[in-house]
XYZ file of C-alpha atoms in Angstrom:
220
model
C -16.750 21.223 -17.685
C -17.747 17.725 -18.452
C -15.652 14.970 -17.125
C -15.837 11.210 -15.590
C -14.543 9.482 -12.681
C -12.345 6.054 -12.319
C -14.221 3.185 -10.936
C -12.398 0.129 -9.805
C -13.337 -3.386 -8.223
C -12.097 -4.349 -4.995
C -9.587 -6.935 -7.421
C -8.275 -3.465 -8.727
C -8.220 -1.888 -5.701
C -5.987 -4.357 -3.899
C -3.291 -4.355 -7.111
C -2.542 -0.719 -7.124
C -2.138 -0.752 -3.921
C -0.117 -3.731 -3.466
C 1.977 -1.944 -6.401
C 2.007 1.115 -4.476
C 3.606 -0.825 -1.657
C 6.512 -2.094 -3.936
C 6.819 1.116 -5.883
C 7.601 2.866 -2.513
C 9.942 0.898 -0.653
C 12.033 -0.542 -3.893
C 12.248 3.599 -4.486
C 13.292 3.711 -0.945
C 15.795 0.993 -1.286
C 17.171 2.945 -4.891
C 17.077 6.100 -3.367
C 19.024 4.874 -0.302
C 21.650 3.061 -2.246
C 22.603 5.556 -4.587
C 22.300 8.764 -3.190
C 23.292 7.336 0.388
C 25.534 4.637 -0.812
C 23.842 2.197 1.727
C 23.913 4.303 4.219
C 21.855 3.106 7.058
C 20.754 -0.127 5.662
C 20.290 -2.001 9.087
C 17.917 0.398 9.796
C 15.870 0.236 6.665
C 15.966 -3.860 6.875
C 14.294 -3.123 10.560
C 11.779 -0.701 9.271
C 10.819 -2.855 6.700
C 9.956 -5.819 9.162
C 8.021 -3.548 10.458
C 6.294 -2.447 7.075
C 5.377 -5.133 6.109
C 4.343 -7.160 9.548
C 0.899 -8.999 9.232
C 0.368 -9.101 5.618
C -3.124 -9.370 4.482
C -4.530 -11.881 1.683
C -4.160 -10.496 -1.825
C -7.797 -10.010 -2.393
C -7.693 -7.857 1.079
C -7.963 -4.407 -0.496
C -8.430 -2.732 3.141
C -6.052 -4.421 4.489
C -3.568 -3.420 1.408
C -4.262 0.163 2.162
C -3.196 0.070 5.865
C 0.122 -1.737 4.443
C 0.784 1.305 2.154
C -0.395 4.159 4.404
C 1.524 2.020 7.530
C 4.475 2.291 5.151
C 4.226 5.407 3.202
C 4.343 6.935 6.914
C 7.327 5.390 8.192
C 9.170 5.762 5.210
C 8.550 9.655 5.855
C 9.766 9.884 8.820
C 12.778 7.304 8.377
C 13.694 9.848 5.731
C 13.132 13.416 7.300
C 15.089 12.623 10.420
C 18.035 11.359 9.022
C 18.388 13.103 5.442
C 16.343 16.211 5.958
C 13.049 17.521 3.789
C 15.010 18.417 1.163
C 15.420 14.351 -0.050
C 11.514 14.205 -0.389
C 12.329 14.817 -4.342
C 14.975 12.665 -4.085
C 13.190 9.626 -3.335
C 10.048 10.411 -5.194
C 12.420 10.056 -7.870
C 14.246 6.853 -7.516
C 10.574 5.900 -6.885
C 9.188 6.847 -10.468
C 12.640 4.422 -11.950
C 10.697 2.153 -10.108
C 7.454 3.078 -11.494
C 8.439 3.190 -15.343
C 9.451 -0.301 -15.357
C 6.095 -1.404 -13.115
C 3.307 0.603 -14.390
C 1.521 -0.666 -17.470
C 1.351 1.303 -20.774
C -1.791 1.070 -22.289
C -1.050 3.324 -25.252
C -3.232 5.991 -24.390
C -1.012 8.886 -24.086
C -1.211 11.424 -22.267
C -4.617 9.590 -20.408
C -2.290 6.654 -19.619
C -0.662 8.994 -16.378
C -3.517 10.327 -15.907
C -5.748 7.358 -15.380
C -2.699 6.640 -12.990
C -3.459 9.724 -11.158
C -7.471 8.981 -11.412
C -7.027 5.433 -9.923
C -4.611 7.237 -6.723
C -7.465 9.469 -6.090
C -10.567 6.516 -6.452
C -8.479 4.459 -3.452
C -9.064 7.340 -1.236
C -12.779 7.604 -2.560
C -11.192 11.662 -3.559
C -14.272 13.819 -5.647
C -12.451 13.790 -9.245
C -12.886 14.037 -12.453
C -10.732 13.044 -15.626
C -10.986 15.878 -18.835
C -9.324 16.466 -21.987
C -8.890 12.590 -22.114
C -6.940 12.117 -25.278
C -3.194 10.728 -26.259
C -1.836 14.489 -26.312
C -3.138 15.805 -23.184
C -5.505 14.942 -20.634
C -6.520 17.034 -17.144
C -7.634 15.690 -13.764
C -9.350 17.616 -11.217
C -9.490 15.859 -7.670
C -11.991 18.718 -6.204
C -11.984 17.065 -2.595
C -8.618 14.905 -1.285
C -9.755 12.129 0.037
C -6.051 11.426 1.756
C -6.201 14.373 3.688
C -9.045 12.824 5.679
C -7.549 9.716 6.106
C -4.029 11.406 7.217
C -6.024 12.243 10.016
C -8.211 9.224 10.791
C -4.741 7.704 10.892
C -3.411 10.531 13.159
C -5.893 9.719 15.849
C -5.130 5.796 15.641
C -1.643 6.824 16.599
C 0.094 6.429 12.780
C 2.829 8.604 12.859
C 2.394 11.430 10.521
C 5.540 13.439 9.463
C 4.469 15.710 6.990
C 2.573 18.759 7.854
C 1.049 18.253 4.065
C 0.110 15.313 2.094
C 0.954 17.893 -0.489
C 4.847 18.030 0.617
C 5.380 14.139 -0.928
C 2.638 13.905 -3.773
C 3.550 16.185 -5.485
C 7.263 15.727 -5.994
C 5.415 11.906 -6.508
C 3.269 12.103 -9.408
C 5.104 15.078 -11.362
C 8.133 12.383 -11.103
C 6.125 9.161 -12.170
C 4.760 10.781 -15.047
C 8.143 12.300 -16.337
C 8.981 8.777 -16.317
C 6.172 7.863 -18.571
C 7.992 10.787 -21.073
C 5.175 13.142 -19.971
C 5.269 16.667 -19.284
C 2.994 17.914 -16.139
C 2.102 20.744 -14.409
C -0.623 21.279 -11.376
C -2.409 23.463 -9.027
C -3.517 23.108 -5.722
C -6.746 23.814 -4.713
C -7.979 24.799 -1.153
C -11.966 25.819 -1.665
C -14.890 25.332 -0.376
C -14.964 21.267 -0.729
C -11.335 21.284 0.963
C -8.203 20.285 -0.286
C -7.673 18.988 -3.805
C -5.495 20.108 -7.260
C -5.352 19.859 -10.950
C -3.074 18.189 -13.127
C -2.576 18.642 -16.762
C -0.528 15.920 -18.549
C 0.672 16.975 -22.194
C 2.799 15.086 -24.310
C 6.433 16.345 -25.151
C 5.688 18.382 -28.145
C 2.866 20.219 -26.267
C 2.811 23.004 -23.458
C 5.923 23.435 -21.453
C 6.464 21.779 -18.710
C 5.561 22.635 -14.702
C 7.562 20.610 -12.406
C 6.114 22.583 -9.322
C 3.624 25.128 -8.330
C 4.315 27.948 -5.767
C 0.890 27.111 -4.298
C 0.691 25.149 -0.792
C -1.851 23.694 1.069
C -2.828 25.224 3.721
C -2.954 22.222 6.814
């Protein structure tokens, strides 16, 4: 099936993921003050000097993406060991609050989440390919996961890595951000011959019913 892939410049690049950044620890900061009612907070403020130690230059899109994978990681693991797995969804979805109010509509649709989705996968350089692009439903395939391999590029720097799955988070993630959009989403996960990857399709609220999870997992 036909299909294109998102291109961005390294001006692009270093945005989304300086939004990224925000998106994630403002969620983190919602999530912990109304679910936890503050719970913890001197903790947070100490794991967020450490997030965000040696800031790069805006146009530093490398530099951005150690910042959000830096943070993305402790953020896991401040989470599992004091709440449990079971808040992943939790703070996925205080993130997407954060995400409805920060993400741009472009009055595309159904694409709009999608491209969202497309532009995730380009920062990791993932093999994907946007389809059905119109305003009442558009598919992504990401055939290869490009985060997988950097999960463990960062595993053998020493990053701490929580998650068994890059799966267990990104999921809960993007199903939640693009509810917030007024989307309806479903996906599958794919684990082939080019590795790790899924499918997304976005449909407007009048369309197919909603997916909020798959029974699939990644196997890693």
């Amino acid at each position: 099936m036909a299909g294109h892939s998102m291109t961005m410049s390294q001006t692009e690049r270093s945005a989304l993921w300086k939004q990224r950044v925000f998106e994630a620890a403002a969620g983190m900061t919602r999530y912990l003050t109304e679910q936890h009612g503050g719970r913890d907070h001197g903790d947070w403020l100490r794991l967020c000097a450490q997030m965000f130690a040696d800031l790069p230059d805006d146009a530093d899109s490398a530099g951005w993406q150690r910042i959000f994978f830096r943070a993305q990681a402790l953020m896991e693991r401040f989470l599992l060991t004091r709440y449990g797995h079971g808040e992943l969804k939790g703070w996925a979805d205080a993130n997407a609050e954060v995400h409805r109010y920060v993400e741009r509509d472009n009055g595309n649709g159904a694409l709009d989440p999608a491209l969202r989705i497309a532009r995730q996968a380009e920062l990791y350089s993932s093999d994907h390919r946007v389809l059905d692009a119109g305003p009442d439903r558009a598919t992504i395939e990401i055939d290869h996961c490009g985060i997988w391999d950097y999960r463990e590029r960062a595993r053998a720097r020493g990053v701490p890595i929580t998650l068994d799955s890059p799966c267990e988070y990104c999921t809960h993630a993007i199903g939640a951000n693009v509810a917030a959009k007024g989307f309806q989403s479903r996906y599958t996960l794919i684990d082939g011959a080019n590795g790790h990857g899924c499918r997304w399709e976005i449909t407007a609220p009048t369309g197919a019913p909603t997916m909020s999870a798959d029974e699939s997992s990644c196997a890693g």
